[in-house]
Amino acid sequence: MTVTVGLSAPYAHAPTSIRRTMGLVLLALLPATLYNAGLFGWPAVNLFVVTVLAALATEAVCLRLAGKPLFPPLTDGSAVLTGWLLAMSLPPWAPWWIGAVGGFIGIAIGKHAFGGLGQNVFNPAMVARVALLISFPVPMTLFVAPRPLSSADAPGFLEGLAITFGGRLDLDAVSAASALGHVKTELSRGVPVDQTLSQHQDWIATLLGAVPGSLGETSAVLLLAGGLFLIAKRIITWHVPVSLMGTLFVLGSVTSLIDPGRYPDGLFHLLTGATLLGAFFIATDLVTSPVTREGQIIYGIGIGALTFVIRTWAGYPEGMAFAVLLMNAATPLIDRYVRPRVFGRTSKGEPLSAKRKR
Amino acid sequence: MKLFRIRGGVHPEYRKELASEKAIVAMPLPRLLRVPLQQHVGAPAEPVVAIGDTVGKGQLIARAQGAVSAPVHAPTSGAVVDIANLTAPHPSGLPQRTIVIESDGRDAWAELPPPIEDPLSASPREIARRVGECGIVGLGGATFPAAVKLDLRSRHELDILVMNGAECEPYLTCDDRLMRERAPEIIDGVRIMAHALGVDRVIIAIESNKPQALESMTRAAAGVANLSVIGIPTRYPMGSERHLVQALTGRETPARQLTADIGVVVHNVGTAHAVHQAVRYGRPLISRVVTVSGHGVCEPGNVEVPLGTMVSELIAFRGGLTEEAPRLLTGGPMMGQPLPSLDVPVIKGTSGILALTKEETRIQPAQACIRCGSCVSACPVGLVPVDMVALVRKDNLDEAAAAGVMDCISCGSCAYICPAHIPLVQYFNYAKGRLNAIQRDEQKRDRVKRLVEARAARMAKLAEAKRAAMAARKAAAAPPKPDPDSPPAAAQ
């Protein structure tokens, strides 16, 4: 369906477009992505490419099945972004079919089953990630220690192909726990959190991202830079990231003050797991977050609180994906009830009273 | 002065520099002038001349009809050669009654009403009457008869007159030039209007992207008591009456009411200039400054145009069009209207004639809404355009009305910013038109129903009267019957 612009004004338009919006998000993701590609080497690059291509191919098939034109939707960047974000949330050395199945689930079930771009209730990348996590828990929780491309023990290109496509991976040799997972495991063995952190937590490495973790989530500094770039470009606003991270930080700090042996502190919550990736790039997904600023703050607080609850008391070490999906479900409700006050009306919608009438 | 925050708005590309440095030039007198009888909000004027009459410049050719209307005057001297239905400068392209005057080239004034001596001590009524007689309407584009808005004192308690020099529409520079070049005349008009309204304070508000206008107005206003010239932030739609009042005074006009209800009257600076002309010289409104701009026109500029001049002649005067088919508009790009053709006259409300190229309009096919919420942030009214447009698309007009579509001011901020290029204002204007039509129908139905019921009641009463008369006649003719109220023994 192509609707040509109607007869009505305005006859001027800001230099905005969906492609520009998506393109800027991709640009903001690029530094963190390149850094992590270097950090995790060829297998990560392979997985990334497979996931994005799977998302694009699924998009094309779904558009064709729905009888919609392939262009501009295929080139507007939205399918690439879904695949990209999904890839960034996967364990870097996961086999190729994780990316392929994920790309398919994200686009076909997460997006087109709802009617395509703009119609989906849930964040497609997170739908795919959670479906994969529940269906294939082992490969989805297998993290590797960083092996930068420049280092001696990094797998070469062919070796990388074998890891991604051939399943040639000596699990025990490479596996490493993410910080969140490590803290949780140690706690279950009876080691207090503060002790684990003081022994193992390397804050500089955490900040820069040279730690085990998902393909694109580890570099706090570069993700933060990308997020600030998006805010500067007015693609997103501060409301979701700040309310989300603020909630997580406050809850972490308060509980950690009460019992440092049981709860990690607020800063640890902010810099580990998918917090920064989630706060700036996933929770801010335009389609599935509330449209009003006030609603976005409620939504951000909800994701922060749920993430904290899942990380702290649930079975999974990381809860960002679940929290985002749960708050996605609440978004229509938030949008229904949280509305700006209309000019000249009370918040209930009644006209203001004019006292000056003679 | 402390300014108050207003919600939303956008920063469009103003492109005012295309015309802002071009001084106002006079349009050479065209041979034929086509003067429509409706150039204002309200009832069309009624001709008082006939074909073949000769008229002087400024002579009344059609008088106002009813309370909200404005008369029309001859823009030059010459002969009335036709009174016909000609295409109006309206997107519908429908014809309307138009008086055609053939100029005699002398441009000789008719006998004008005498200047009002010392207008600052004249009665407000006298000033309002003069402004009304001179056919002055709001020159910002709304074209509401100015005399009605100068005579509000009787019904409202007024304390502030706001002069709108914001000129927040991109491209338009006619008010800017007028303020730069004719500030003393404008200030004089403002003082007359303030006197007529009996307000204690006047605020002249000018967007800060017009520093020269601000400067010249400040200079001209020096020493005038209770009058301040204020630079306001450049943000569209700052010139929207209600938003301007809120930004300047902090007073928020209640929905469905006028700024006069909160004690403020807003007039355009161009209107003040026209008031000055009418009161000091008795000159009616027969010309106006029009900005001709856009990359589609060869020589953008500001032209003082006799009303009734064809747009085609005006564009030819500015060197013609640069390309085959630019987008032609009257007014600004944000709220202006498309011109049905170039063969329509310039009227009182024509603030600009724009010829915009494709690169300027950036018109693109609409894509799917990505619910980014840009429209919500941009809406100066606090509406949620993304939801309203979904309702209007489904033709769910009741819910669209509940969501506030009737409060939409059609400023176009949402459609301007929308990354999916959805023509939101088009949908809202459609909904407003439909809802208005439905309301009119309902009123009509109610009226018909009342009339039908009244008729039925009348007929029933008539029949009743007839029966009573018949019964009375019968009673008079026939022998008296037994009283039906006393139970007859035979009935048992």
mmCIF file of C-alpha atoms in Angstrom, chain A residues 6 18 29 43 70 84 101 131 139 159 173 176 187-188 192 213 225 230 249 285 299 301-302 306 310 320:
data_model
loop_
_atom_site.group_PDB
_atom_site.id
_atom_site.type_symbol
_atom_site.label_atom_id
_atom_site.label_comp_id
_atom_site.label_asym_id
_atom_site.label_seq_id
_atom_site.Cartn_x
_atom_site.Cartn_y
_atom_site.Cartn_z
ATOM 1 C CA GLY A 6 -2.568 14.148 1.020
ATOM 2 C CA ILE A 18 12.532 5.440 9.008
ATOM 3 C CA LEU A 29 25.881 0.134 17.627
ATOM 4 C CA PRO A 43 33.312 -17.294 15.339
ATOM 5 C CA LEU A 70 9.823 -5.821 -0.726
ATOM 6 C CA TRP A 84 21.914 -7.134 14.742
ATOM 7 C CA VAL A 101 16.721 -19.975 14.118
ATOM 8 C CA ALA A 131 12.736 -18.450 22.740
ATOM 9 C CA PRO A 139 24.470 -23.291 23.851
ATOM 10 C CA GLU A 159 39.075 -22.545 12.677
ATOM 11 C CA ALA A 173 38.567 -25.702 27.232
ATOM 12 C CA ALA A 176 34.011 -19.012 30.994
ATOM 13 C CA LEU A 187 26.617 -17.578 45.899
ATOM 14 C CA SER A 188 24.929 -20.938 45.445
ATOM 15 C CA PRO A 192 29.357 -14.354 49.727
ATOM 16 C CA GLY A 213 29.606 -12.124 27.962
ATOM 17 C CA ALA A 225 28.907 6.381 23.839
ATOM 18 C CA LEU A 230 21.388 8.496 19.884
ATOM 19 C CA PHE A 249 21.277 1.203 40.494
ATOM 20 C CA ASP A 285 12.923 0.116 20.716
ATOM 21 C CA TYR A 299 8.269 1.615 31.501
ATOM 22 C CA ILE A 301 11.394 1.845 36.024
ATOM 23 C CA GLY A 302 9.457 -1.382 35.361
ATOM 24 C CA LEU A 306 12.046 -6.592 36.918
ATOM 25 C CA ILE A 310 15.075 -11.745 38.002
ATOM 26 C CA MET A 320 16.964 -8.006 30.883
#
